[in-house]
Short mmCIF file of C-alpha atoms in Angstrom, two decimals:
data_model
loop_
_atom_site.label_atom_id
_atom_site.label_comp_id
_atom_site.label_asym_id
_atom_site.label_seq_id
_atom_site.Cartn_x
_atom_site.Cartn_y
_atom_site.Cartn_z
CA ALA A 270 0.04 -0.05 -0.34
CA ASN A 271 0.70 3.53 -0.73
CA GLN A 272 2.10 4.84 2.23
CA PHE A 273 1.63 8.25 4.02
CA LYS A 274 3.97 10.66 3.37
CA GLU A 275 4.55 14.66 3.08
CA LEU A 276 2.64 16.10 0.71
CA GLN A 277 2.96 19.47 -1.01
CA VAL A 278 -0.12 22.04 -1.82
CA ASP A 279 -0.42 24.28 -5.10
CA PRO A 280 -1.30 27.84 -2.29
CA ASP A 281 -3.25 28.02 -4.53
CA ARG A 282 -6.11 26.85 -3.24
CA ALA A 283 -7.97 27.07 -6.93
CA GLN A 284 -6.58 24.47 -8.59
CA GLU A 285 -5.17 22.56 -5.54
CA THR A 286 -6.99 21.83 -1.53
CA ILE A 287 -6.40 20.20 0.90
CA ALA A 288 -9.32 19.06 3.80
CA ILE A 289 -9.16 16.55 7.50
CA SER A 290 -12.06 14.77 7.78
CA PRO A 291 -13.63 16.07 11.42
CA ASP A 292 -13.17 13.04 13.04
CA LEU A 293 -9.34 13.61 11.94
CA LYS A 294 -9.50 9.53 10.40
CA TRP A 295 -9.40 10.81 6.96
CA LEU A 296 -7.31 13.48 4.76
CA VAL A 297 -8.43 14.24 1.11
CA LEU A 298 -5.63 16.11 -1.39
CA VAL A 299 -8.22 17.26 -4.47
CA ARG A 300 -6.33 18.06 -7.37
CA LEU A 301 -8.28 19.49 -10.80
CA ASN A 302 -8.04 16.45 -13.53
CA GLN A 303 -6.51 14.09 -11.75
CA PRO A 304 -7.81 11.27 -9.23
CA ALA A 305 -8.59 12.51 -5.86
CA GLN A 306 -6.52 10.98 -3.05
CA LEU A 307 -7.90 10.23 0.14
CA TRP A 308 -6.25 9.03 3.46
CA ASN A 309 -6.77 6.59 5.83
CA VAL A 310 -4.45 8.47 9.05
CA SER A 311 -4.47 6.00 11.13
CA GLU A 312 -3.88 3.26 8.09
CA ARG A 313 -1.19 5.39 6.37
CA THR A 314 -2.64 4.44 3.49
CA VAL A 315 -4.63 6.65 0.43
CA GLN A 316 -7.31 5.22 -2.25
CA LEU A 317 -7.66 7.38 -4.83
CA LEU A 318 -11.46 8.08 -6.03
CA PRO A 319 -12.25 9.42 -9.75
CA SER A 320 -11.45 11.92 -11.48
CA VAL A 321 -13.04 15.86 -10.46
CA GLY A 322 -13.73 18.01 -12.55
CA GLY A 323 -15.26 21.80 -12.69
CA PRO A 324 -13.00 25.56 -12.29
CA LEU A 325 -12.39 25.18 -8.66
CA ALA A 326 -10.89 22.34 -5.93
CA PHE A 327 -12.75 21.98 -3.35
CA ALA A 328 -13.56 18.75 -0.55
CA VAL A 329 -16.08 19.25 2.19
CA PHE A 330 -16.37 16.48 4.81
CA SER A 331 -20.21 16.34 7.40
CA PRO A 332 -19.27 17.20 10.51
CA ASP A 333 -20.40 13.31 10.97
CA SER A 334 -17.71 12.71 8.68
CA GLN A 335 -20.22 9.91 6.36
CA PHE A 336 -19.73 12.02 3.74
CA LEU A 337 -17.63 13.93 1.44
CA ALA A 338 -18.45 16.92 -1.61
CA LEU A 339 -15.66 16.73 -4.27
CA PRO A 340 -15.72 18.85 -7.62
CA LEU A 341 -17.95 16.41 -9.78
CA ALA A 342 -18.18 18.60 -13.13
CA THR A 343 -18.70 22.78 -14.30
CA ASN A 344 -21.66 22.22 -12.17
CA ALA A 345 -21.56 19.09 -9.97
CA VAL A 346 -21.11 17.50 -7.10
CA ALA A 347 -19.87 14.25 -6.61
CA LEU A 348 -21.06 12.85 -2.85
CA TRP A 349 -18.87 9.96 -1.64
CA HIS A 350 -19.96 7.91 1.70
CA LEU A 351 -16.54 6.50 3.16
CA ARG A 352 -17.40 3.41 4.97
CA THR A 353 -19.39 2.44 2.01
CA TRP A 354 -16.37 4.19 -0.74
CA ARG A 355 -19.18 4.84 -3.28
CA GLN A 356 -20.15 7.84 -4.65
CA VAL A 357 -23.76 7.82 -3.41
CA ALA A 358 -24.84 11.23 -5.30
CA SER A 359 -24.56 13.67 -8.03
CA ILE A 360 -25.92 17.15 -7.48
CA PRO A 361 -26.50 19.36 -10.16
CA CYS A 362 -25.63 22.86 -9.59
CA TRP A 363 -24.13 26.28 -10.27
CA VAL A 364 -19.93 26.62 -10.23
CA PRO A 365 -19.14 24.49 -7.47
CA ASN A 366 -16.90 25.96 -4.92
CA GLU A 367 -15.98 25.17 -0.31
CA ALA A 368 -17.63 28.33 1.02
CA SER A 369 -21.14 26.91 -1.22
CA VAL A 370 -21.20 23.40 -0.23
CA SER A 371 -22.64 23.82 3.50
CA PHE A 372 -23.71 20.56 5.90
CA ALA A 373 -25.59 20.77 8.78
CA THR A 374 -23.90 19.47 11.54
CA VAL A 375 -27.45 18.42 13.17
CA ALA A 376 -30.04 17.05 10.89
CA ASP A 377 -29.08 15.71 7.55
CA ARG A 378 -29.42 18.30 5.31
CA LEU A 379 -26.73 19.32 2.86
CA ALA A 380 -27.16 22.15 0.70
CA ILE A 381 -25.52 23.01 -2.00
CA GLY A 382 -25.49 27.31 -3.48
CA GLY A 383 -25.21 28.81 -6.88
CA ARG A 384 -25.38 32.51 -8.42
CA THR A 385 -29.41 33.09 -7.72
CA ASN A 386 -30.89 29.97 -5.59
CA VAL A 387 -30.16 26.90 -3.33
CA LEU A 388 -30.28 23.16 -3.43
CA LEU A 389 -31.16 21.17 -0.24
CA TRP A 390 -30.14 17.52 -0.15
CA ASP A 391 -31.33 14.49 2.13
CA LEU A 392 -28.46 13.17 3.22
CA GLN A 393 -29.79 9.58 3.77
CA ALA A 394 -32.75 9.33 0.83
CA GLN A 395 -29.99 10.47 -1.24
CA ARG A 396 -32.88 13.02 -3.24
CA ARG A 397 -33.09 16.88 -3.62
CA VAL A 398 -36.34 18.35 -0.85
CA GLY A 399 -36.62 21.81 -1.08
CA GLN A 400 -35.08 24.58 -3.45
CA PHE A 401 -35.61 28.85 -3.72
CA ALA A 402 -34.20 31.54 -5.02
CA MET A 403 -31.66 33.57 -2.55
CA GLN A 404 -28.98 35.90 -2.97
CA GLY A 405 -25.39 34.84 -1.60
CA ASP A 406 -22.98 34.69 -3.86
CA ARG A 407 -19.75 34.86 -1.46
CA SER A 408 -20.77 31.93 0.79
CA ILE A 409 -23.87 30.25 2.49
CA ALA A 410 -23.91 28.56 5.54
CA LEU A 411 -26.23 25.13 7.11
CA SER A 412 -27.69 26.37 10.85
CA PRO A 413 -26.84 22.90 12.82
CA ASP A 414 -31.05 22.00 12.22
CA ALA A 415 -31.67 22.54 9.22
CA LYS A 416 -33.83 25.51 9.64
CA LEU A 417 -32.19 28.49 8.65
CA LEU A 418 -29.97 29.01 5.44
CA ALA A 419 -27.31 32.03 5.50
CA THR A 420 -25.74 33.78 3.07
CA GLY A 421 -22.94 36.42 2.67
CA SER A 422 -22.65 39.07 -1.18
CA ARG A 423 -20.40 40.75 -2.95
CA ASP A 424 -23.26 43.54 -1.49
CA GLN A 425 -21.56 43.43 1.88
CA LYS A 426 -25.15 41.90 3.31
CA VAL A 427 -25.53 38.59 5.49
CA ARG A 428 -28.78 37.62 4.90
CA LEU A 429 -31.07 35.27 6.16
CA TYR A 430 -33.69 32.55 5.51
CA ASP A 431 -36.08 29.87 6.23
CA CYS A 432 -35.18 26.35 4.58
CA GLN A 433 -39.04 25.19 4.50
CA THR A 434 -40.21 28.41 3.00
CA GLY A 435 -37.60 30.16 0.80
CA GLN A 436 -38.50 33.52 2.21
CA GLU A 437 -35.58 35.63 4.01
CA PHE A 438 -36.14 36.33 7.32
CA SER A 439 -36.82 40.64 7.56
CA ALA A 440 -33.93 42.83 6.32
CA PRO A 441 -30.19 41.76 5.86
CA LEU A 442 -27.67 42.15 9.07
CA LEU A 443 -24.94 44.90 7.61
CA GLY A 444 -21.56 46.29 9.17
CA HIS A 445 -18.96 44.93 6.58
CA LEU A 446 -17.20 47.47 4.29
CA SER A 447 -16.52 44.36 1.75
CA GLY A 448 -17.88 41.01 0.11
CA VAL A 449 -18.96 38.99 3.00
CA GLU A 450 -16.85 35.89 1.83
CA ARG A 451 -17.97 33.48 5.17
CA VAL A 452 -20.75 32.77 6.87
CA SER A 453 -20.98 29.86 9.89
CA PHE A 454 -23.26 28.84 12.29
CA ALA A 455 -22.24 28.54 16.34
CA PRO A 456 -23.06 25.64 17.41
CA ASP A 457 -25.97 26.02 19.67
CA GLY A 458 -27.41 28.06 16.71
CA ARG A 459 -27.35 31.24 18.60
CA SER A 460 -25.05 33.02 17.17
CA LEU A 461 -23.87 33.59 12.88
CA VAL A 462 -20.38 34.65 11.79
CA SER A 463 -19.41 37.45 9.27
CA ALA A 464 -16.24 36.87 7.07
CA SER A 465 -15.33 39.77 5.60
CA ARG A 466 -11.60 41.55 3.91
CA GLN A 467 -10.38 42.21 7.02
CA TRP A 468 -12.93 42.03 9.75
CA VAL A 469 -15.25 39.05 11.68
CA LYS A 470 -18.62 39.60 12.78
CA LEU A 471 -20.55 37.66 15.40
CA TRP A 472 -24.10 38.50 15.44
CA ASN A 473 -26.33 37.25 18.04
CA LEU A 474 -29.37 35.82 15.64
CA ALA A 475 -32.37 36.25 18.82
CA THR A 476 -31.73 39.82 18.39
CA ARG A 477 -29.89 40.39 14.84
CA ARG A 478 -27.76 42.61 16.13
CA GLU A 479 -23.36 43.04 15.86
CA VAL A 480 -22.01 41.28 18.95
CA ALA A 481 -17.65 41.50 18.21
CA SER A 482 -16.10 42.81 15.40
CA TYR A 483 -12.38 40.76 15.41
CA GLN A 484 -9.94 43.14 12.96
CA GLN A 485 -8.45 40.26 10.78
CA PRO A 486 -4.33 40.12 9.16
CA ALA A 487 -6.14 39.64 5.99
CA ARG A 488 -8.27 38.41 3.50
CA VAL A 489 -11.20 35.63 5.41
CA LEU A 490 -11.70 32.42 3.88
CA LEU A 491 -12.18 30.47 6.92
CA THR A 492 -14.19 30.30 9.24
CA THR A 493 -14.57 27.78 11.94
CA PHE A 494 -16.08 27.92 15.22
CA SER A 495 -14.94 24.09 17.61
CA THR A 496 -17.51 21.73 18.72
CA ASP A 497 -19.02 23.53 22.10
CA GLY A 498 -19.00 26.77 20.44
CA SER A 499 -16.36 28.84 22.77
CA THR A 500 -13.51 29.13 20.58
CA LEU A 501 -13.95 30.16 17.13
CA LEU A 502 -11.03 29.71 14.57
CA THR A 503 -10.24 32.67 11.63
CA SER A 504 -7.44 32.01 8.29
CA ASP A 505 -7.30 33.21 5.05
CA GLY A 506 -6.86 29.65 4.29
CA ALA A 507 -3.69 28.71 2.98
CA GLY A 508 -1.63 28.85 6.37
CA ARG A 509 -0.43 32.49 6.05
CA PHE A 510 -2.74 33.74 9.05
CA ILE A 511 -4.20 31.89 11.24
CA GLN A 512 -6.27 33.53 14.69
CA ILE A 513 -8.34 31.86 17.69
CA TRP A 514 -11.15 34.10 19.89
#
């Protein structure tokens, strides 16, 4: 078997990216137009998945580490079930990328965003269960219970949608001075973090008010909470800076 080794990754994350599963068991290296390398960290072995395509390289694990979403083509996402090593779905969408794919942490739901709409996918039934129009050309995030969808846009606004009705909740959240690159829900679903070029903002969803703001040294392309919600990590996604709050 191939042995686990040091992996060299191109800093251009559009062409090459790496991700590790939440349970730390799997590490995937994705290069466009090549088979994805899925490494078992403990066994130090690798499995090659069929070639990935599309304009952007990305890899998104589900919170329970059971599923992996990879680019399949210019307008499709491949969904892999890691226990069975099977591709269980090919989901049509509009130019997928890492920021437009979001798994709910509690409910068995996946959201894939396009320029003007979002598709909701049931991970157990492996079928589409919803689709609605939205504004969010930079990033999306599903709440833990999959009842809310947050979006970030280049118009500097954060929007919230009801996933059952597809309707937007009240007015957008305002405060960013540049496009909103990332949005993420806290594990309890009560708070939301949004990131723009050099600012990260924390929102109380009950009051729709900004409760904290953190300046960043560069453009933020990664925001994630610890499992208990007590810690927030922000980064440019390329390792040039990582901050923990």
